[in-house]
Amino acid sequence: MPTRRTMLRSAAAFGATLALPRFALSEIAMGGATLTIVSDGNLVLPGSMIGAGLPEEELAGILAEYGLSRDRMEPPCNVTLLRDGTNTVLFDVGAGSHFMPSAGKLLTSLDAAGVAPEEITHVVFTHAHPDHLWGLLDDFDDPMFPDAAHYMGRTEWDYWWNPETVETIGAERASFAAGAKRRMEAMEDRFEFFDDGEEVLPGVAAVATHGHTPGHMSFEINRGGDPVMIVGDAIGNHHIAFRRPGWLAGSDQDAETGAATRAALIDRVAQDRTMLIGFHFGEGGIGRAERGGDGFRFVPDAG
Ligand SMILES: [Zn+2]
């Protein structure tokens, strides 16, 4: 009889033959740690997620520049893996198998990076949207990372834990709320919480970047050498979000706050020349913001 784990493994291996993750192993070495992008696959989203009420002509120019369609986006999903010889930390867990067929490839990518689910020591969440959280449980509703401590920002947890959220979030996101609550309930006793500015783990500081969700967090990683910022969905792509950070994005729950957060964050990281990792950035997911034209540009890391 195959065990539950061997079944999962062979399922993951079978998936790999169908659709290889696009960016399996973008990597950046810091002083005492390595950050590796482990792909969860990609999303397939309607053009409405770009946002309504934008100056369409200007938008068309940016979309053309990046070879993108107005009707459909296929952003990659870049989970970050931090390894320092002692800890093996995941930032978000991907979508699991119940969100979109094009996503949920994390186990395959971890396997390619030589990491078994049991080796993950910590899981740290940027926010609780399906493409970041739903990989929390396996197909048997058991923890996907059974030996890991799990961390979420307190504001984010409280929002999705609130039974009223499913009623107030709006029809198109009600399934996000139900899906988050169900998984968080199953894992409640494994979670710990943190606030803005706190060191979640040594050299991993939480930076409040609210707006995409009410409690969205980014993480500044300081492990010797230059810091790296994991921005999650506070900067939601490597194209429009950089070219026009202040435009309202349909993917942000609070579009006004999301735009203000994004504009301030990009300004800061461009000024400081901070290396970024974005969950939905293309071009390998790792790079810097540079001021250019009348906005910014994402410059992928050459290494
Ligand atoms: Zn996302």
Short mmCIF file of C-alpha atoms and ligand atoms in Angstrom, two decimals:
data_model
loop_
_atom_site.label_atom_id
_atom_site.label_comp_id
_atom_site.label_asym_id
_atom_site.label_seq_id
_atom_site.Cartn_x
_atom_site.Cartn_y
_atom_site.Cartn_z
CA MET A 1 0.00 0.00 0.00
CA PRO A 2 1.41 3.39 -0.84
CA THR A 3 1.41 5.77 2.10
CA ARG A 4 -0.34 9.10 2.00
CA ARG A 5 3.00 10.85 1.43
CA THR A 6 4.16 8.62 -1.39
CA MET A 7 0.80 9.18 -3.07
CA LEU A 8 1.28 12.93 -2.80
CA ARG A 9 4.81 12.65 -4.13
CA SER A 10 3.81 10.63 -7.17
CA ALA A 11 0.92 13.00 -7.79
CA ALA A 12 3.40 15.88 -7.70
CA ALA A 13 5.78 14.06 -10.05
CA PHE A 14 2.93 13.36 -12.46
CA GLY A 15 1.97 17.04 -12.38
CA ALA A 16 5.54 17.94 -13.31
CA THR A 17 5.29 16.09 -16.59
CA LEU A 18 2.15 18.07 -17.47
CA ALA A 19 3.27 21.59 -16.63
CA LEU A 20 6.72 22.59 -15.54
CA PRO A 21 6.85 25.67 -13.30
CA ARG A 22 8.16 28.58 -15.32
CA PHE A 23 10.85 29.79 -12.95
CA ALA A 24 11.99 26.86 -10.87
CA LEU A 25 15.19 28.17 -9.32
CA SER A 26 15.81 31.90 -9.25
CA GLU A 27 18.09 32.38 -6.29
CA ILE A 28 19.87 35.07 -4.31
CA ALA A 29 22.65 34.50 -1.78
CA MET A 30 22.85 36.74 1.28
CA GLY A 31 25.50 36.71 3.98
CA GLY A 32 24.30 33.66 5.90
CA ALA A 33 21.30 32.54 3.91
CA THR A 34 19.99 31.71 0.46
CA LEU A 35 16.63 32.83 -0.89
CA THR A 36 15.22 30.61 -3.63
CA ILE A 37 12.07 31.16 -5.67
CA VAL A 38 10.04 27.96 -5.70
CA SER A 39 7.25 28.36 -8.23
CA ASP A 40 3.66 27.48 -7.42
CA GLY A 41 2.80 27.73 -11.13
CA ASN A 42 0.76 30.66 -12.36
CA LEU A 43 -2.67 32.24 -12.16
CA VAL A 44 -5.04 32.85 -15.06
CA LEU A 45 -6.97 36.05 -14.37
CA PRO A 46 -9.54 38.14 -16.23
CA GLY A 47 -8.49 41.60 -17.41
CA SER A 48 -10.90 43.13 -14.89
CA MET A 49 -8.26 42.41 -12.22
CA ILE A 50 -6.11 45.14 -13.82
CA GLY A 51 -8.71 47.65 -12.74
CA ALA A 52 -11.44 49.90 -14.10
CA GLY A 53 -11.41 53.65 -14.62
CA LEU A 54 -7.76 53.74 -15.69
CA PRO A 55 -6.58 55.94 -18.57
CA GLU A 56 -7.00 53.19 -21.16
CA GLU A 57 -4.76 54.70 -23.82
CA GLU A 58 -1.82 55.04 -21.45
CA LEU A 59 -2.53 51.56 -20.09
CA ALA A 60 -2.55 50.12 -23.64
CA GLY A 61 0.93 51.58 -24.18
CA ILE A 62 2.27 49.89 -21.03
CA LEU A 63 0.59 46.57 -21.87
CA ALA A 64 2.10 46.69 -25.38
CA GLU A 65 5.52 47.47 -23.94
CA TYR A 66 5.37 44.28 -21.84
CA GLY A 67 3.55 42.13 -24.42
CA LEU A 68 0.45 41.77 -22.23
CA SER A 69 -3.25 41.41 -23.04
CA ARG A 70 -6.04 43.65 -21.64
CA ASP A 71 -8.34 40.61 -21.40
CA ARG A 72 -6.29 38.02 -19.59
CA MET A 73 -3.26 37.91 -17.29
CA GLU A 74 -1.15 34.86 -16.41
CA PRO A 75 1.08 36.01 -13.54
CA PRO A 76 3.57 33.57 -12.05
CA CYS A 77 3.34 32.65 -8.35
CA ASN A 78 6.72 32.96 -6.65
CA VAL A 79 6.92 31.36 -3.21
CA THR A 80 10.17 32.31 -1.43
CA LEU A 81 12.26 29.67 0.35
CA LEU A 82 14.87 30.85 2.88
CA ARG A 83 17.59 28.38 3.86
CA ASP A 84 20.35 29.16 6.35
CA GLY A 85 21.55 25.70 7.36
CA THR A 86 19.35 25.67 10.48
CA ASN A 87 15.96 26.93 9.35
CA THR A 88 14.07 26.21 6.15
CA VAL A 89 11.42 28.89 5.85
CA LEU A 90 8.60 29.33 3.33
CA PHE A 91 6.99 32.71 2.67
CA ASP A 92 3.41 31.73 1.74
CA VAL A 93 2.43 28.23 0.67
CA GLY A 94 0.82 28.64 -2.74
CA ALA A 95 -2.71 27.72 -3.81
CA GLY A 96 -2.94 23.97 -3.17
CA SER A 97 -5.07 21.85 -5.46
CA HIS A 98 -8.46 23.54 -5.04
CA PHE A 99 -7.96 26.99 -6.56
CA MET A 100 -6.78 26.85 -10.20
CA PRO A 101 -5.35 24.01 -12.30
CA SER A 102 -2.43 26.24 -13.35
CA ALA A 103 -1.37 26.80 -9.71
CA GLY A 104 -0.61 24.50 -6.78
CA LYS A 105 2.76 23.26 -8.08
CA LEU A 106 4.76 24.10 -4.94
CA LEU A 107 5.56 20.51 -3.90
CA THR A 108 7.01 19.81 -7.34
CA SER A 109 9.21 22.91 -7.13
CA LEU A 110 10.31 22.11 -3.57
CA ASP A 111 11.21 18.63 -4.71
CA ALA A 112 13.30 20.13 -7.53
CA ALA A 113 15.05 22.28 -4.91
CA GLY A 114 15.74 19.15 -2.83
CA VAL A 115 13.36 20.04 0.00
CA ALA A 116 10.75 17.67 1.46
CA PRO A 117 7.61 19.14 3.11
CA GLU A 118 8.72 17.70 6.47
CA GLU A 119 11.91 19.77 6.31
CA ILE A 120 10.08 23.12 6.40
CA THR A 121 10.66 24.60 9.88
CA HIS A 122 8.65 27.84 9.54
CA VAL A 123 5.90 29.19 7.30
CA VAL A 124 5.40 32.98 7.24
CA PHE A 125 2.41 34.54 5.49
CA THR A 126 2.15 37.86 3.64
CA HIS A 127 -1.65 37.55 3.54
CA ALA A 128 -4.48 35.04 3.37
CA HIS A 129 -5.62 35.16 -0.28
CA PRO A 130 -6.16 31.73 -1.90
CA ASP A 131 -3.01 31.75 -4.06
CA HIS A 132 -0.91 32.37 -0.92
CA LEU A 133 -2.74 30.33 1.75
CA TRP A 134 -4.76 27.48 0.32
CA GLY A 135 -1.73 25.22 0.08
CA LEU A 136 -1.80 25.07 3.88
CA LEU A 137 -3.62 21.71 3.89
CA ASP A 138 -3.12 18.65 1.72
CA ASP A 139 -5.90 16.73 -0.03
CA PHE A 140 -6.59 14.88 3.23
CA ASP A 141 -6.98 18.18 5.11
CA ASP A 142 -3.80 17.44 7.04
CA PRO A 143 -1.05 20.05 7.40
CA MET A 144 1.05 20.22 4.22
CA PHE A 145 4.08 21.21 6.32
CA PRO A 146 3.55 19.11 9.45
CA ASP A 147 6.70 20.11 11.34
CA ALA A 148 6.55 23.85 10.66
CA ALA A 149 5.58 26.69 12.98
CA HIS A 150 3.17 29.01 11.15
CA TYR A 151 3.11 32.83 11.44
CA MET A 152 0.61 35.43 10.28
CA GLY A 153 0.22 39.15 10.98
CA ARG A 154 -2.34 39.67 13.74
CA THR A 155 -4.47 42.15 11.76
CA GLU A 156 -4.62 39.80 8.78
CA TRP A 157 -5.57 36.83 10.94
CA ASP A 158 -8.27 38.80 12.78
CA TYR A 159 -9.83 39.97 9.51
CA TRP A 160 -10.20 36.50 7.98
CA TRP A 161 -11.07 34.88 11.33
CA ASN A 162 -14.03 37.27 11.79
CA PRO A 163 -17.24 35.38 10.83
CA GLU A 164 -18.68 38.62 9.38
CA THR A 165 -15.94 38.88 6.73
CA VAL A 166 -17.64 36.38 4.41
CA GLU A 167 -20.73 38.65 4.47
CA THR A 168 -18.94 41.99 4.10
CA ILE A 169 -16.15 41.20 1.61
CA GLY A 170 -18.39 41.21 -1.48
CA ALA A 171 -19.79 38.41 -3.63
CA GLU A 172 -16.75 37.99 -5.87
CA ARG A 173 -14.43 37.39 -2.90
CA ALA A 174 -16.79 35.50 -0.55
CA SER A 175 -15.13 32.19 -1.50
CA PHE A 176 -11.75 33.70 -0.49
CA ALA A 177 -13.14 34.35 2.98
CA ALA A 178 -14.78 30.94 3.38
CA GLY A 179 -11.66 29.17 2.08
CA ALA A 180 -9.32 31.08 4.39
CA LYS A 181 -11.49 30.57 7.49
CA ARG A 182 -11.85 26.84 6.94
CA ARG A 183 -8.09 26.35 6.59
CA MET A 184 -7.22 28.66 9.47
CA GLU A 185 -9.66 26.81 11.74
CA ALA A 186 -8.00 23.50 10.87
CA MET A 187 -4.58 24.96 11.75
CA GLU A 188 -5.46 27.41 14.54
CA ASP A 189 -3.32 25.81 17.26
CA ARG A 190 -0.23 25.84 15.00
CA PHE A 191 -0.27 29.60 14.34
CA GLU A 192 1.59 32.41 16.05
CA PHE A 193 1.00 36.10 15.39
CA PHE A 194 3.11 39.19 14.88
CA ASP A 195 2.70 42.94 14.42
CA ASP A 196 4.28 45.65 12.26
CA GLY A 197 8.01 46.11 12.92
CA GLU A 198 8.40 42.85 14.84
CA GLU A 199 11.16 40.36 14.11
CA VAL A 200 9.16 37.28 13.15
CA LEU A 201 12.35 35.19 12.99
CA PRO A 202 15.96 36.31 13.40
CA GLY A 203 16.68 38.74 10.57
CA VAL A 204 13.09 38.66 9.28
CA ALA A 205 11.25 41.90 10.12
CA ALA A 206 7.57 42.49 9.37
CA VAL A 207 6.73 45.66 7.40
CA ALA A 208 3.03 46.63 7.32
CA THR A 209 1.95 47.07 3.69
CA HIS A 210 -1.83 47.10 4.05
CA GLY A 211 -4.36 47.68 1.27
CA HIS A 212 -4.11 44.61 -0.95
CA THR A 213 -5.68 42.98 2.10
CA PRO A 214 -6.41 44.65 5.46
CA GLY A 215 -3.35 43.16 7.18
CA HIS A 216 -0.93 42.46 4.31
CA MET A 217 2.70 42.24 5.45
CA SER A 218 6.02 42.46 3.61
CA PHE A 219 9.27 41.17 5.12
CA GLU A 220 12.69 42.73 5.21
CA ILE A 221 15.36 40.04 5.33
CA ASN A 222 18.64 41.04 6.97
CA ARG A 223 21.14 38.21 7.06
CA GLY A 224 24.36 40.08 6.36
CA GLY A 225 25.07 41.93 3.14
CA ASP A 226 22.33 43.98 1.53
CA PRO A 227 18.78 43.46 2.78
CA VAL A 228 16.13 41.87 0.56
CA MET A 229 12.43 42.78 0.74
CA ILE A 230 9.76 40.14 0.16
CA VAL A 231 6.82 42.31 -0.94
CA GLY A 232 4.13 39.68 -1.51
CA ASP A 233 1.27 41.40 -3.35
CA ALA A 234 1.94 44.92 -2.03
CA ILE A 235 3.49 45.38 -5.49
CA GLY A 236 1.29 43.07 -7.53
CA ASN A 237 3.26 42.73 -10.79
CA HIS A 238 6.50 43.80 -12.46
CA HIS A 239 4.86 46.01 -15.10
CA ILE A 240 1.86 48.30 -14.40
CA ALA A 241 2.54 48.47 -10.65
CA PHE A 242 6.04 49.85 -11.31
CA ARG A 243 5.20 52.08 -14.26
CA ARG A 244 2.21 53.65 -12.42
CA PRO A 245 2.31 52.72 -8.70
CA GLY A 246 -0.47 55.18 -7.84
CA TRP A 247 -3.07 53.66 -10.21
CA LEU A 248 -5.87 51.79 -8.48
CA ALA A 249 -5.58 48.00 -8.94
CA GLY A 250 -8.61 45.74 -9.24
CA SER A 251 -6.76 43.04 -7.31
CA ASP A 252 -6.46 45.22 -4.17
CA GLN A 253 -9.33 44.88 -1.70
CA ASP A 254 -8.92 48.51 -0.62
CA ALA A 255 -7.68 50.05 -3.87
CA GLU A 256 -6.98 53.53 -2.46
CA THR A 257 -4.92 52.24 0.46
CA GLY A 258 -3.23 49.67 -1.80
CA ALA A 259 -2.13 52.39 -4.23
CA ALA A 260 -0.82 54.66 -1.47
CA THR A 261 1.09 51.74 0.09
CA ARG A 262 2.54 50.67 -3.27
CA ALA A 263 3.63 54.18 -4.22
CA ALA A 264 5.35 54.76 -0.86
CA LEU A 265 7.00 51.32 -0.91
CA ILE A 266 8.37 51.61 -4.46
CA ASP A 267 9.67 55.09 -3.72
CA ARG A 268 11.50 53.78 -0.65
CA VAL A 269 13.01 50.66 -2.24
CA ALA A 270 14.09 52.59 -5.35
CA GLN A 271 15.78 55.17 -3.12
CA ASP A 272 17.52 52.49 -1.02
CA ARG A 273 18.23 50.23 -4.02
CA THR A 274 16.70 47.37 -2.06
CA MET A 275 16.47 43.99 -3.82
CA LEU A 276 12.83 42.85 -4.07
CA ILE A 277 11.04 39.57 -4.44
CA GLY A 278 7.46 39.86 -5.70
CA PHE A 279 5.00 36.99 -5.52
CA HIS A 280 3.62 37.78 -8.99
CA PHE A 281 6.65 39.36 -10.66
CA GLY A 282 7.78 37.87 -13.96
CA GLU A 283 11.39 37.91 -15.17
CA GLY A 284 12.43 35.48 -12.42
CA GLY A 285 10.75 37.37 -9.58
CA ILE A 286 13.85 39.06 -8.12
CA GLY A 287 15.07 42.58 -8.94
CA ARG A 288 15.12 46.26 -8.11
CA ALA A 289 12.95 49.31 -8.70
CA GLU A 290 14.56 52.10 -10.69
CA ARG A 291 13.10 55.51 -11.34
CA GLY A 292 12.48 55.97 -15.06
CA GLY A 293 10.24 57.99 -17.37
CA ASP A 294 7.31 59.22 -15.33
CA GLY A 295 7.26 56.19 -13.05
CA PHE A 296 9.54 53.31 -12.17
CA ARG A 297 10.83 50.18 -13.83
CA PHE A 298 11.47 46.69 -12.51
CA VAL A 299 15.05 45.70 -13.28
CA PRO A 300 15.50 41.94 -12.90
CA ASP A 301 18.46 40.68 -10.90
CA ALA A 302 21.17 39.67 -13.32
CA GLY A 303 22.60 37.03 -10.93
ZN ZN B 1 -1.43 36.88 -4.96
#
